Short mmCIF file of C-alpha atoms and ligand atoms in Angstrom, two decimals:
data_model
loop_
_atom_site.label_atom_id
_atom_site.label_comp_id
_atom_site.label_asym_id
_atom_site.label_seq_id
_atom_site.Cartn_x
_atom_site.Cartn_y
_atom_site.Cartn_z
CA MET Z 1 168.06 125.24 106.18
CA SER Z 2 172.10 127.75 105.48
CA ILE Z 3 169.66 130.02 102.70
CA GLU Z 4 170.34 133.33 102.14
CA LEU Z 5 168.14 135.05 99.57
CA GLN Z 6 168.94 138.42 99.25
CA PRO Z 7 164.67 140.51 98.27
CA PRO Z 8 163.92 140.50 94.88
CA GLY Z 9 165.07 143.81 94.34
CA ALA Z 10 168.07 144.08 96.08
CA ARG Z 11 170.43 142.67 93.68
CA ARG Z 12 170.48 144.45 90.45
CA PRO Z 13 168.24 146.70 88.19
CA ALA Z 14 165.28 144.97 86.88
CA PRO Z 15 165.76 144.88 82.84
CA PRO Z 16 164.27 146.99 80.89
CA PRO Z 17 160.67 146.12 79.28
CA GLN Z 18 160.13 143.53 77.64
CA PRO Z 19 156.96 142.92 74.24
CA LEU Z 20 155.41 140.01 76.72
CA PRO Z 21 154.46 136.72 74.22
CA ASP Z 22 151.61 136.67 72.53
CA PRO Z 23 149.44 134.38 74.56
CA ARG Z 24 147.13 133.74 72.16
CA ILE Z 25 149.17 130.16 70.91
CA PRO Z 26 147.47 128.48 67.96
CA GLY Z 27 146.71 125.15 68.02
CA LEU Z 28 145.59 125.41 71.58
CA THR Z 29 141.36 125.44 71.93
CA ALA Z 30 139.15 126.63 74.29
CA ASP Z 31 138.52 122.73 75.74
CA PHE Z 32 142.50 122.61 76.66
CA VAL Z 33 142.94 121.87 79.91
CA TRP Z 34 145.11 125.16 82.44
CA GLY Z 35 147.62 123.91 84.56
CA THR Z 36 150.52 123.49 87.16
CA ALA Z 37 151.76 121.60 88.88
CA THR Z 38 154.41 120.21 92.39
CA SER Z 39 155.28 117.36 93.94
CA ALA Z 40 154.78 116.51 97.68
CA TYR Z 41 158.83 116.31 99.30
CA GLN Z 42 159.14 119.63 96.63
CA ILE Z 43 157.10 121.69 98.61
CA GLU Z 44 155.44 120.77 101.97
CA GLY Z 45 158.24 120.57 104.92
CA ALA Z 46 156.54 119.85 107.72
CA VAL Z 47 158.91 116.84 107.47
CA ASP Z 48 158.22 114.69 110.87
CA ALA Z 49 154.33 116.29 111.73
CA ASP Z 50 151.49 114.03 112.40
CA GLY Z 51 152.82 111.06 112.24
CA ARG Z 52 154.51 111.40 108.58
CA THR Z 53 157.54 109.08 108.64
CA PRO Z 54 161.30 108.99 107.16
CA SER Z 55 161.40 108.95 103.12
CA ILE Z 56 164.42 107.91 101.07
CA TRP Z 57 164.78 112.07 100.19
CA ASP Z 58 165.03 112.89 103.72
CA THR Z 59 168.11 110.56 104.16
CA PHE Z 60 169.82 111.15 101.19
CA SER Z 61 169.22 115.04 101.72
CA HIS Z 62 170.66 115.01 105.80
CA THR Z 63 173.93 112.98 103.85
CA PRO Z 64 176.78 114.99 103.25
CA GLY Z 65 176.88 116.48 100.42
CA ALA Z 66 174.92 114.99 98.24
CA ILE Z 67 172.65 118.51 97.72
CA ASP Z 68 173.71 121.30 96.52
CA ASN Z 69 174.71 124.04 99.82
CA ASP Z 70 173.62 120.60 102.14
CA ASP Z 71 169.54 121.59 101.68
CA HIS Z 72 167.13 119.61 102.52
CA GLY Z 73 162.82 119.27 102.24
CA ASP Z 74 162.59 119.74 105.84
CA VAL Z 75 160.66 122.90 105.82
CA ALA Z 76 160.82 123.31 102.13
CA CYS Z 77 158.02 125.85 101.12
CA ASP Z 78 156.00 124.96 104.57
CA HIS Z 79 153.18 123.75 102.22
CA TYR Z 80 152.38 121.51 104.81
CA HIS Z 81 150.79 124.71 106.86
CA ARG Z 82 150.40 127.37 105.07
CA MET Z 83 148.01 125.71 102.41
CA PRO Z 84 145.19 127.54 102.03
CA ASP Z 85 146.91 129.77 101.90
CA ASP Z 86 148.51 128.78 98.15
CA VAL Z 87 145.28 127.43 96.58
CA ALA Z 88 144.06 130.53 97.20
CA LEU Z 89 147.16 132.40 95.47
CA LEU Z 90 146.97 129.47 92.82
CA ALA Z 91 142.92 130.12 92.20
CA GLY Z 92 144.58 133.78 91.66
CA LEU Z 93 145.97 132.68 89.03
CA GLY Z 94 142.81 131.81 86.63
CA LEU Z 95 144.34 127.92 86.10
CA ASP Z 96 142.24 125.40 85.35
CA ALA Z 97 144.11 122.05 86.96
CA TYR Z 98 146.48 121.53 89.99
CA ARG Z 99 148.82 119.02 89.82
CA PHE Z 100 150.20 117.64 93.07
CA SER Z 101 152.04 114.25 95.09
CA LEU Z 102 150.82 112.26 97.73
CA SER Z 103 153.54 111.58 100.53
CA TRP Z 104 153.70 107.72 101.33
CA PRO Z 105 155.34 107.85 104.02
CA ARG Z 106 152.65 110.62 105.31
CA VAL Z 107 149.97 108.39 104.25
CA GLN Z 108 150.69 105.25 104.65
CA PRO Z 109 153.82 105.75 107.07
CA GLY Z 110 156.66 103.27 106.56
CA GLY Z 111 155.20 102.38 104.17
CA SER Z 112 153.31 99.25 104.99
CA GLY Z 113 150.10 98.52 107.49
CA PRO Z 114 147.20 101.36 108.44
CA ALA Z 115 146.96 104.55 107.12
CA ASN Z 116 147.83 107.14 108.51
CA ALA Z 117 144.12 109.34 109.36
CA LYS Z 118 145.74 112.35 110.24
CA GLY Z 119 148.43 111.98 106.32
CA LEU Z 120 145.41 111.57 104.74
CA ASP Z 121 143.17 114.59 106.29
CA PHE Z 122 145.95 116.44 104.77
CA TYR Z 123 145.21 115.66 101.22
CA ASP Z 124 141.22 115.45 101.90
CA ARG Z 125 141.52 119.68 102.42
CA LEU Z 126 143.89 119.98 99.27
CA VAL Z 127 140.95 118.13 97.47
CA ASP Z 128 137.98 119.78 99.00
CA GLU Z 129 139.42 123.33 99.04
CA LEU Z 130 140.93 123.32 95.45
CA LEU Z 131 137.12 121.73 94.63
CA ALA Z 132 136.13 124.87 96.01
CA ARG Z 133 137.71 127.56 94.67
CA GLY Z 134 137.37 125.51 90.61
CA ILE Z 135 140.22 123.70 90.37
CA THR Z 136 140.33 120.44 89.84
CA PRO Z 137 142.98 118.09 91.45
CA TRP Z 138 145.30 115.51 89.67
CA ALA Z 139 147.16 113.53 92.51
CA THR Z 140 150.13 111.77 91.33
CA LEU Z 141 150.69 109.14 94.24
CA TYR Z 142 153.79 108.07 94.10
CA HIS Z 143 157.03 110.96 92.78
CA TRP Z 144 160.19 110.03 94.03
CA ASP Z 145 159.47 109.59 97.99
CA LEU Z 146 159.85 105.90 98.61
CA PRO Z 147 159.53 104.44 102.48
CA GLN Z 148 163.12 104.76 104.06
CA GLU Z 149 161.96 101.50 105.89
CA LEU Z 150 161.25 100.11 101.92
CA GLU Z 151 164.77 100.96 101.21
CA ASP Z 152 165.53 98.94 103.79
CA ARG Z 153 163.89 96.25 102.62
CA GLY Z 154 165.81 96.50 99.40
CA GLY Z 155 163.88 99.48 97.84
CA TRP Z 156 162.24 99.72 94.55
CA PRO Z 157 165.23 96.51 93.23
CA ALA Z 158 162.86 94.48 94.86
CA ARG Z 159 160.01 93.16 93.98
CA ASP Z 160 158.33 93.22 97.52
CA THR Z 161 158.27 97.30 97.20
CA ALA Z 162 155.58 96.69 93.75
CA LEU Z 163 153.01 95.09 96.02
CA ARG Z 164 153.11 97.73 99.00
CA PHE Z 165 153.21 100.39 96.11
CA ALA Z 166 149.24 98.64 95.20
CA ASP Z 167 147.98 98.34 98.41
CA TYR Z 168 148.81 102.66 99.25
CA ALA Z 169 147.47 103.13 95.54
CA GLU Z 170 143.95 101.45 96.92
CA ILE Z 171 144.26 104.08 100.32
CA ALA Z 172 144.24 106.76 98.45
CA ALA Z 173 142.01 105.97 95.71
CA ALA Z 174 139.37 104.69 98.87
CA ARG Z 175 139.55 108.17 100.21
CA LEU Z 176 140.21 110.42 97.61
CA GLY Z 177 138.27 108.74 95.03
CA ASP Z 178 134.88 110.25 95.45
CA ARG Z 179 136.38 113.57 94.27
CA VAL Z 180 139.94 112.72 92.48
CA ARG Z 181 139.39 111.84 89.23
CA HIS Z 182 142.48 112.08 87.71
CA TRP Z 183 145.50 110.24 88.88
CA ILE Z 184 149.19 109.90 87.87
CA THR Z 185 150.67 106.45 89.39
CA LEU Z 186 154.46 107.53 89.26
CA ASN Z 187 156.41 110.47 87.95
CA GLU Z 188 158.94 109.62 85.68
CA PRO Z 189 160.63 106.15 86.60
CA PHE Z 190 163.54 106.78 84.47
CA CYS Z 191 164.14 109.21 87.36
CA SER Z 192 163.92 106.32 90.02
CA ALA Z 193 165.16 104.07 89.05
CA MET Z 194 168.30 105.30 86.96
CA LEU Z 195 169.01 108.18 89.30
CA GLY Z 196 168.73 106.68 92.09
CA TYR Z 197 170.02 103.82 91.68
CA HIS Z 198 172.54 103.77 89.42
CA VAL Z 199 173.82 106.64 88.84
CA GLY Z 200 173.19 107.48 92.78
CA CYS Z 201 173.21 111.93 92.10
CA HIS Z 202 169.20 110.75 93.22
CA ALA Z 203 167.33 109.31 96.50
CA PRO Z 204 168.94 106.95 97.42
CA GLY Z 205 172.00 107.53 96.32
CA ARG Z 206 172.90 103.90 95.33
CA GLN Z 207 175.15 103.08 91.68
CA ASP Z 208 174.52 99.38 90.71
CA PHE Z 209 173.66 99.21 87.10
CA GLN Z 210 171.56 95.77 88.22
CA ALA Z 211 169.69 97.43 90.74
CA ALA Z 212 168.41 100.05 88.35
CA VAL Z 213 167.23 97.57 86.26
CA ARG Z 214 165.51 95.98 88.44
CA ALA Z 215 163.92 98.84 90.02
CA VAL Z 216 162.72 99.67 86.63
CA HIS Z 217 160.36 96.27 86.21
CA HIS Z 218 159.19 96.40 90.19
CA LEU Z 219 158.20 99.95 88.27
CA HIS Z 220 156.26 99.77 86.08
CA LEU Z 221 154.65 96.56 87.43
CA ALA Z 222 154.05 98.85 90.74
CA HIS Z 223 151.91 100.93 88.51
CA GLY Z 224 150.49 97.93 86.40
CA LEU Z 225 149.45 97.19 90.24
CA ALA Z 226 148.20 100.27 91.14
CA VAL Z 227 145.77 101.18 88.27
CA GLN Z 228 144.21 97.93 88.27
CA ARG Z 229 143.37 98.73 92.98
CA ILE Z 230 142.71 102.25 91.93
CA ARG Z 231 139.65 101.16 89.28
CA SER Z 232 138.66 98.71 91.79
CA VAL Z 233 137.73 101.14 94.39
CA ALA Z 234 137.36 104.64 92.52
CA PRO Z 235 133.71 105.38 90.68
CA ALA Z 236 134.06 104.31 86.90
CA SER Z 237 134.83 107.86 86.22
CA ALA Z 238 138.56 107.92 87.17
CA GLN Z 239 141.64 108.78 84.35
CA VAL Z 240 143.87 106.71 85.28
CA GLY Z 241 147.69 107.80 84.15
CA ILE Z 242 151.12 107.45 84.46
CA THR Z 243 153.42 110.17 83.77
CA LEU Z 244 156.70 109.42 81.85
CA ASN Z 245 159.94 111.74 80.89
CA PRO Z 246 160.98 109.97 77.82
CA ALA Z 247 164.19 110.67 76.17
CA GLN Z 248 163.87 112.55 73.25
CA VAL Z 249 167.44 112.12 70.88
CA TYR Z 250 168.44 112.95 67.58
CA ALA Z 251 171.97 111.13 66.20
CA ALA Z 252 174.80 114.59 65.13
CA SER Z 253 174.83 112.55 62.20
CA GLU Z 254 173.90 110.13 59.09
CA ASP Z 255 176.00 108.11 59.99
CA PRO Z 256 174.83 104.74 60.91
CA ALA Z 257 177.36 104.33 64.33
CA ASP Z 258 175.27 107.48 65.58
CA ARG Z 259 172.43 106.18 64.80
CA ALA Z 260 172.46 103.88 66.33
CA ALA Z 261 173.58 105.69 69.22
CA ALA Z 262 170.39 107.13 68.86
CA ARG Z 263 168.88 104.26 68.50
CA SER Z 264 170.13 103.31 71.50
CA ALA Z 265 169.59 106.26 73.86
CA ASP Z 266 165.92 105.77 72.74
CA GLY Z 267 165.76 102.63 73.69
CA MET Z 268 166.68 103.24 77.98
CA GLY Z 269 164.97 106.18 77.55
CA ALA Z 270 162.95 106.60 76.24
CA ARG Z 271 161.26 103.06 75.11
CA ILE Z 272 162.35 100.92 78.41
CA TYR Z 273 159.50 102.66 79.78
CA LEU Z 274 156.65 103.71 76.90
CA ASP Z 275 156.02 100.03 75.66
CA PRO Z 276 155.66 98.11 78.45
CA VAL Z 277 153.46 100.28 80.46
CA LEU Z 278 151.77 101.20 76.10
CA ARG Z 279 152.22 97.77 74.65
CA GLY Z 280 152.75 95.30 77.20
CA GLU Z 281 156.63 94.16 76.21
CA TYR Z 282 159.81 95.67 76.63
CA PRO Z 283 161.89 96.40 73.01
CA ARG Z 284 164.06 93.64 71.70
CA ASP Z 285 166.83 95.83 70.94
CA VAL Z 286 166.70 96.51 74.35
CA VAL Z 287 166.44 92.79 75.71
CA GLU Z 288 169.61 92.67 74.23
CA GLU Z 289 171.62 94.99 74.96
CA LEU Z 290 171.16 94.74 78.60
CA ALA Z 291 172.50 91.26 78.21
CA ARG Z 292 175.29 92.34 77.05
CA HIS Z 293 175.54 94.66 79.71
CA GLY Z 294 175.01 91.98 81.54
CA VAL Z 295 171.92 92.76 83.18
CA THR Z 296 168.34 91.25 83.45
CA LEU Z 297 164.22 92.66 83.75
CA PRO Z 298 163.70 90.17 86.19
CA VAL Z 299 160.56 90.06 84.70
CA GLU Z 300 157.68 87.02 85.47
CA PRO Z 301 154.57 84.95 84.10
CA ASP Z 302 151.51 87.48 83.65
CA ASP Z 303 153.59 90.73 84.75
CA LEU Z 304 153.58 92.38 81.05
CA ALA Z 305 150.15 92.00 80.97
CA ASP Z 306 149.25 93.34 84.59
CA ILE Z 307 151.93 96.55 83.82
CA ALA Z 308 150.02 96.54 80.37
CA GLN Z 309 146.39 97.72 81.74
CA PRO Z 310 144.83 100.00 80.43
CA LEU Z 311 145.46 104.05 80.27
CA ASP Z 312 143.25 107.43 80.22
CA PHE Z 313 145.66 109.38 78.96
CA LEU Z 314 149.56 109.23 79.29
CA GLY Z 315 151.78 112.28 80.43
CA VAL Z 316 154.39 113.29 78.75
CA ASN Z 317 156.99 115.66 81.01
CA TYR Z 318 159.56 117.47 78.65
CA TYR Z 319 162.51 119.66 79.46
CA PHE Z 320 164.89 118.99 76.86
CA SER Z 321 165.99 117.12 73.72
CA ASP Z 322 169.43 114.97 73.39
CA VAL Z 323 172.02 114.87 70.25
CA VAL Z 324 173.63 111.85 70.16
CA ALA Z 325 176.85 110.03 68.56
CA ALA Z 326 178.72 107.10 69.22
CA GLY Z 327 181.06 106.84 71.84
CA GLU Z 328 184.50 105.03 72.08
CA GLU Z 329 183.13 101.50 72.58
CA PRO Z 330 180.62 100.34 69.89
CA GLU Z 331 177.16 100.21 71.63
CA ARG Z 332 178.37 103.79 73.62
CA THR Z 333 176.71 106.98 72.90
CA ARG Z 334 177.74 110.14 73.44
CA ARG Z 335 175.65 113.64 73.57
CA VAL Z 336 176.99 116.07 71.64
CA PRO Z 337 176.10 119.92 73.76
CA GLN Z 338 174.81 122.18 71.31
CA PRO Z 339 176.32 125.48 71.55
CA ASP Z 340 173.62 127.32 69.16
CA ARG Z 341 170.78 126.44 71.58
CA PRO Z 342 170.41 128.30 74.80
CA VAL Z 343 170.29 127.13 77.90
CA THR Z 344 168.67 127.17 81.25
CA ALA Z 345 170.31 127.60 84.52
CA MET Z 346 170.56 124.14 85.38
CA PRO Z 347 171.87 124.39 82.46
CA TRP Z 348 169.52 122.50 80.28
CA GLU Z 349 169.45 123.72 76.32
CA VAL Z 350 166.88 125.13 74.86
CA PHE Z 351 165.12 123.22 72.48
CA PRO Z 352 160.93 124.01 71.86
CA GLN Z 353 161.57 122.02 67.94
CA GLY Z 354 161.93 118.87 70.42
CA MET Z 355 158.56 119.19 72.34
CA THR Z 356 157.09 118.97 69.13
CA ASP Z 357 158.87 115.75 67.95
CA LEU Z 358 158.15 113.92 70.99
CA LEU Z 359 154.79 114.35 71.54
CA THR Z 360 154.09 114.02 67.38
CA ARG Z 361 155.95 110.86 67.90
CA ILE Z 362 154.71 109.21 71.04
CA SER Z 363 151.09 110.48 69.05
CA ARG Z 364 152.52 108.32 66.22
CA ASP Z 365 153.98 105.07 67.82
CA TYR Z 366 151.17 104.86 70.29
CA PRO Z 367 148.51 105.61 69.37
CA GLY Z 368 145.50 106.10 71.06
CA ILE Z 369 145.93 107.57 73.89
CA PRO Z 370 145.29 111.60 75.09
CA LEU Z 371 148.46 113.20 75.96
CA TYR Z 372 148.80 115.53 78.80
CA VAL Z 373 152.37 117.56 79.11
CA THR Z 374 152.09 116.75 82.40
CA GLU Z 375 155.44 119.42 83.44
CA ASN Z 376 157.37 121.75 81.12
CA GLY Z 377 159.00 124.66 82.73
CA ALA Z 378 162.77 125.97 83.27
CA ALA Z 379 164.66 127.29 86.23
CA PHE Z 380 166.64 130.56 85.93
CA ASP Z 381 167.93 133.04 87.70
CA ASP Z 382 166.08 135.50 88.97
CA GLY Z 383 168.39 137.58 90.11
CA ALA Z 384 168.57 138.64 87.24
CA CYS Z 385 164.61 139.69 86.41
CA ASP Z 386 164.27 141.38 89.83
CA ALA Z 387 160.71 142.56 91.06
CA ASP Z 388 159.89 146.01 89.67
CA GLU Z 389 158.67 148.95 91.79
CA GLY Z 390 155.35 147.19 91.34
CA GLY Z 391 156.25 144.10 93.29
CA ARG Z 392 156.94 141.84 89.96
CA VAL Z 393 158.33 139.37 89.80
CA GLN Z 394 159.91 139.67 85.43
CA ASP Z 395 161.40 136.36 84.68
CA HIS Z 396 161.12 137.80 81.11
CA HIS Z 397 163.02 134.19 79.80
CA ARG Z 398 160.58 132.08 82.13
CA THR Z 399 157.52 133.31 79.94
CA ALA Z 400 159.88 133.03 76.86
CA TYR Z 401 160.12 129.90 77.81
CA LEU Z 402 156.77 128.35 78.60
CA ALA Z 403 155.08 130.44 75.35
CA ASP Z 404 157.76 128.38 72.80
CA HIS Z 405 156.60 125.22 74.92
CA LEU Z 406 153.20 126.24 74.00
CA ALA Z 407 153.41 126.63 70.12
CA ALA Z 408 155.29 123.57 70.59
CA VAL Z 409 152.43 122.13 71.63
CA GLY Z 410 150.06 123.97 69.27
CA ARG Z 411 153.23 122.59 66.62
CA ALA Z 412 152.65 119.06 67.98
CA ARG Z 413 148.07 118.96 67.61
CA GLU Z 414 148.55 120.41 63.92
CA ALA Z 415 150.14 117.96 63.63
CA GLY Z 416 147.59 115.48 64.91
CA ALA Z 417 149.27 115.15 67.48
CA ASP Z 418 146.33 114.50 70.56
CA VAL Z 419 147.12 116.39 73.28
CA ARG Z 420 144.90 117.83 75.85
CA GLY Z 421 146.24 120.10 78.68
CA PHE Z 422 150.05 121.88 79.99
CA PHE Z 423 150.84 121.86 83.12
CA ALA Z 424 153.82 124.42 84.45
CA TRP Z 425 156.67 123.13 86.34
CA SER Z 426 156.26 124.27 88.69
CA LEU Z 427 153.28 125.96 91.13
CA MET Z 428 156.49 128.41 92.68
CA ASP Z 429 159.98 127.87 93.49
CA ASN Z 430 161.10 124.68 95.73
CA PHE Z 431 163.48 122.50 96.70
CA GLU Z 432 165.05 120.60 93.56
CA TRP Z 433 166.07 117.62 94.52
CA ALA Z 434 170.19 117.48 94.00
CA TYR Z 435 170.53 120.80 93.27
CA GLY Z 436 168.16 122.06 95.99
CA TYR Z 437 166.87 125.85 96.53
CA ASP Z 438 169.34 127.67 94.44
CA LYS Z 439 167.69 126.67 91.08
CA ARG Z 440 163.82 128.57 90.58
CA PHE Z 441 161.80 126.89 88.63
CA GLY Z 442 158.51 128.64 90.49
CA ILE Z 443 156.46 130.51 88.41
CA VAL Z 444 155.30 132.18 92.21
CA HIS Z 445 158.55 133.35 93.76
CA VAL Z 446 158.82 131.88 96.91
CA ASP Z 447 161.66 134.40 99.69
CA TYR Z 448 162.41 130.95 101.37
CA ARG Z 449 163.35 133.57 104.38
CA THR Z 450 159.14 135.09 104.76
CA GLN Z 451 157.51 132.57 103.15
CA ARG Z 452 156.61 134.93 101.20
CA ARG Z 453 155.42 134.37 97.95
CA THR Z 454 155.35 136.70 94.90
CA PRO Z 455 153.89 135.78 91.30
CA LYS Z 456 156.69 136.49 88.68
CA GLN Z 457 155.47 137.71 84.93
CA SER Z 458 155.09 133.56 83.84
CA ALA Z 459 152.39 132.91 86.32
CA LEU Z 460 150.01 136.02 84.87
CA TRP Z 461 151.63 135.78 81.38
CA LEU Z 462 150.01 131.99 82.12
CA ARG Z 463 146.44 133.23 83.09
CA ASP Z 464 146.18 135.20 80.81
CA ALA Z 465 147.17 132.72 77.97
CA ALA Z 466 144.49 129.77 79.38
CA SER Z 467 141.88 133.09 79.63
CA VAL Z 468 142.11 134.53 75.52
CA ASN Z 469 143.05 130.62 74.40
CA ARG Z 470 139.71 129.67 76.69
CA GLY Z 471 137.97 132.16 74.46
CA LYS Z 472 138.49 131.24 71.72
O1 LIG O 501 161.76 119.75 89.94
C1 LIG O 501 161.59 118.32 89.16
C2 LIG O 501 160.51 117.27 89.34
O2 LIG O 501 160.25 117.39 90.24
C3 LIG O 501 160.37 116.10 88.04
N1 LIG O 501 160.64 116.38 86.74
C4 LIG O 501 161.51 117.38 86.68
C5 LIG O 501 161.47 119.42 87.15
C6 LIG O 501 163.00 119.68 87.30
O3 LIG O 501 163.53 118.90 86.92
#
C-alpha cells in the first residue's frame, strides 16, 4: 500500500477553537440507539488469512487505475489483527451499538460449500468482545464483497448468486444467531447493482445496464431468501432488516418536465428498491421506463412474495440530496448543482433537511416499519483540522455535519417518523472504495503507517451527545 500520510499536526496549525455544537438534540428520546458502523473489506485487511478467498473488491482494487492512488484493502486498518483493541476503543466512546459486516469469502470461501471455521471464529470473537463490553452487535451480511468465484459464474446478474447468498446467510445466522439479534441482509443494493454493473466505478467494474437491472432483482431475491433462512435458524427474537440508500430527489422547478425528471430519478434511485421489499411489487412507471430502454427485470413466479418478507426494521443511509431537471431527451434527468450548499471532500453537497424529508417520506409512504439511520457521516480533509497539543483531531466540519444531521433526525421524529437510532459512518478512517484512503469518514483517525488510532473531536462529541440525550 503506497500511503504517505503526514502525522496529525505536521501540516498546518490547528484551527482556532470553535464552540462545539450543543449535544442536546430536540426530538431524540432516552431510548434512541446510538451507534457507529464499518464494513469488512474497508477495515479488516488480512485478505488471505485463515482461508479467506478473493472477493470482487480484491480483484477490482488490484486492477491498475481502478482506485485512486491504486490503493487496495490488503491491509486497510488491519482490524482483523487488532479487533480487541478496536472494540476497546469503541467501548470508550460509550455508544450502544456497532454495525459491522461479515466478509462472505472469509465465512464461506468461494461463496458456496462448507463454512470456513476460522473465518467464522473471527466474527464469533468479535461478537463476544462486543457483548462483553455492553455493545449491541448489528451484523450486515453483505457489504459488497462478493466472492470472486461467484462473479466468475455470472455475479449478481445470475439468479444462482441469490440462492448462494441464502445458504451463506443461514451459515452465519446459525453460528452467531444465539448472540446477534440484529441482522441486515444487504447494504445499499443500489451501489452493488448500479455502480458495480452499470457505471463500473465499483467492483466488478462492468458497464452493462441490462446486467445491472438483473442484479437489482437478484439482490432483492437474495435478501428475501436470506430473511427466511435467518428466521429458520435464529431465535424468534431476531430482528431482521435491509439497509437501503434511497435517493432524496427534488425537482429543480415546478415545470412539469422537471417534476417528471424528479419522479424518474426517484423511481430508479429509491422506489425500485423500496417497493419490492416493502410492498411486494415493482413500481409500474419504473418497469415502463426500463422497457423504453429495452431492459427488463428478470422476475419469476413467486419471486415478489419471496422478496417482500415481513421485516423488523429498515436501515436508511443518507449522505446528500439531489436536485434534478429535465435533460436533453424527454426521459433523461440532469443533476442541478446547488452552489449555496457547502460540500464535503467527496465533494457531496451538505443538506441535512434532505434527511428529515427522506425519513418522513419513507414513514408516510411505507408505514409501520421502524427506521434506523444505519449510515450518515462525512469525509473531510482532516489536514485542515489537525491534532491539537492534546493529541485530539479537531474535525469541526465533521462534528457540525453529524450534529446537523442528528438534529434533522430529531425533526423527522417530531414530524412523526418512527426513527429509532443513528449509526455514524464510520468508526474509523478506512478504504473508501474507488477513492482509496484519501477520503476520511472516520470519527477516529487512522495513521495508516503506524495503525495508530486517535479519536477525533467528532467521536468525543458523539459520546457526549449519546450520554446527554440518554439522560433526558
Ligand atoms: O463508505 C461507504 C460505505 O461503505 C457505504 N455507504 C457510503 C459510505 C461512504 O461512501
